[in-house]
DNA sequence: TAAATATATCAATTAATCATGATATATGGA
DNA sequence: TCCATATATCATGATTAATTGATATATTTA
């Protein structure tokens, strides 16, 4: 994860539909979701959804896998990890009390 | 942290100078940095830096504090925490092995 | 192989964002 | 109060991004 990758990722997440899509896929985890399923759930037209998924793919935030006629999308937790690592690099100037709560927050109860 | 806040934050982080600024401030931690100091370090003109700091402020990703003629900026770790919490909400569909590495990554060594 | 379904690409219009020069505001010191 | 320093705001031109209708590609089924 270099700076350019990080910029691409943040840009991808800074659009309403794409943020919704990514959060849906985070929730879905290893199950993933079909492209059409996502579009239907979010009430977004087919070509708009395709374009937005392409942006997320390009950013590496999601992966996909063809299954017959359909394509299943997954959140890419490795990219997520790299992105947060990049953002928090050498964080908090030696005071763990600043960054520890940030870490605790995403310690999900799954 | 609602969706609109998250979008504003990601948009703020999706621009080169602002990403640099935020990462500098993350490293600086509680020390923070003066506006002019940041601009000098990143070689960015005064008004451009001011505009970019305003975007980060508006997103709540940084706070500031006037000190005489100068203004000191700080990364806001609470906002950061809220943002990551929002993004990873109900994450990984019941498989902790997916999201645990994400958490470990940002467990900084400070 | 033809039709149906699922998804992607293209071209064009509209909208948002960025850096910049010029200028304004605020604070401190002479 | 006048000047210098530090930062913010404004107006503008240039670049970039988003949605959409139309169309293309890929896969399955008949």
XYZ file of N, CA and C in Angstrom, chain B residues 10-13 17 19 29 32 37-38 51-52 57 60 63 69 79 86-88 90-91 95 98-99 107:
78
model
N -13.819 10.664 3.934
C -13.098 9.963 2.867
C -12.732 10.931 1.741
N -13.637 11.845 1.442
C -13.321 12.834 0.405
C -12.122 13.673 0.841
N -12.093 14.018 2.127
C -10.981 14.820 2.634
C -9.666 14.067 2.491
N -9.704 12.771 2.698
C -8.472 11.965 2.662
C -8.085 11.535 1.250
N -2.318 16.243 -0.932
C -1.792 17.102 0.134
C -2.479 16.809 1.457
N -3.941 14.089 2.459
C -3.525 12.799 3.014
C -2.162 12.952 3.687
N 0.924 13.224 16.710
C 0.139 12.904 17.899
C -0.228 14.151 18.684
N 1.025 17.814 17.819
C 0.444 18.608 16.757
C 1.510 19.335 15.961
N 4.253 25.371 9.664
C 5.207 24.268 9.757
C 4.817 23.162 8.763
N 3.530 22.865 8.731
C 3.037 21.824 7.818
C 3.267 22.243 6.369
N -6.670 26.210 2.635
C -7.894 25.622 2.082
C -7.964 24.131 2.415
N -6.842 23.463 2.294
C -6.844 22.023 2.569
C -7.040 21.729 4.053
N -10.546 20.115 8.645
C -11.275 20.605 9.817
C -12.754 20.311 9.680
N -13.756 17.070 10.398
C -13.553 16.663 11.785
C -12.331 15.780 11.970
N -8.294 18.967 14.475
C -8.738 20.079 15.303
C -7.638 21.120 15.275
N -0.014 34.186 17.279
C -0.230 34.426 15.852
C -0.394 33.137 15.069
N -12.480 11.076 15.791
C -13.133 10.988 14.486
C -12.635 9.761 13.725
N -17.495 2.922 11.714
C -18.572 2.980 10.721
C -18.291 2.049 9.544
N -17.059 2.079 9.090
C -16.691 1.311 7.898
C -16.721 -0.187 8.152
N -16.348 -0.591 9.361
C -16.241 -2.018 9.673
C -17.452 -2.541 10.438
N -20.459 -4.321 11.902
C -20.989 -5.674 11.666
C -20.147 -6.450 10.668
N -18.862 -6.346 10.847
C -17.989 -6.828 9.784
C -17.843 -8.334 9.722
N -16.966 -14.259 10.612
C -15.658 -14.945 10.548
C -14.551 -14.020 11.027
N -11.279 -12.985 9.260
C -11.207 -11.999 8.185
C -10.823 -10.629 8.715
N -11.446 -10.224 9.816
C -11.226 -8.854 10.249
C -10.143 -8.709 11.310
N -2.475 -1.888 15.132
C -2.035 -1.909 16.525
C -0.609 -1.372 16.575
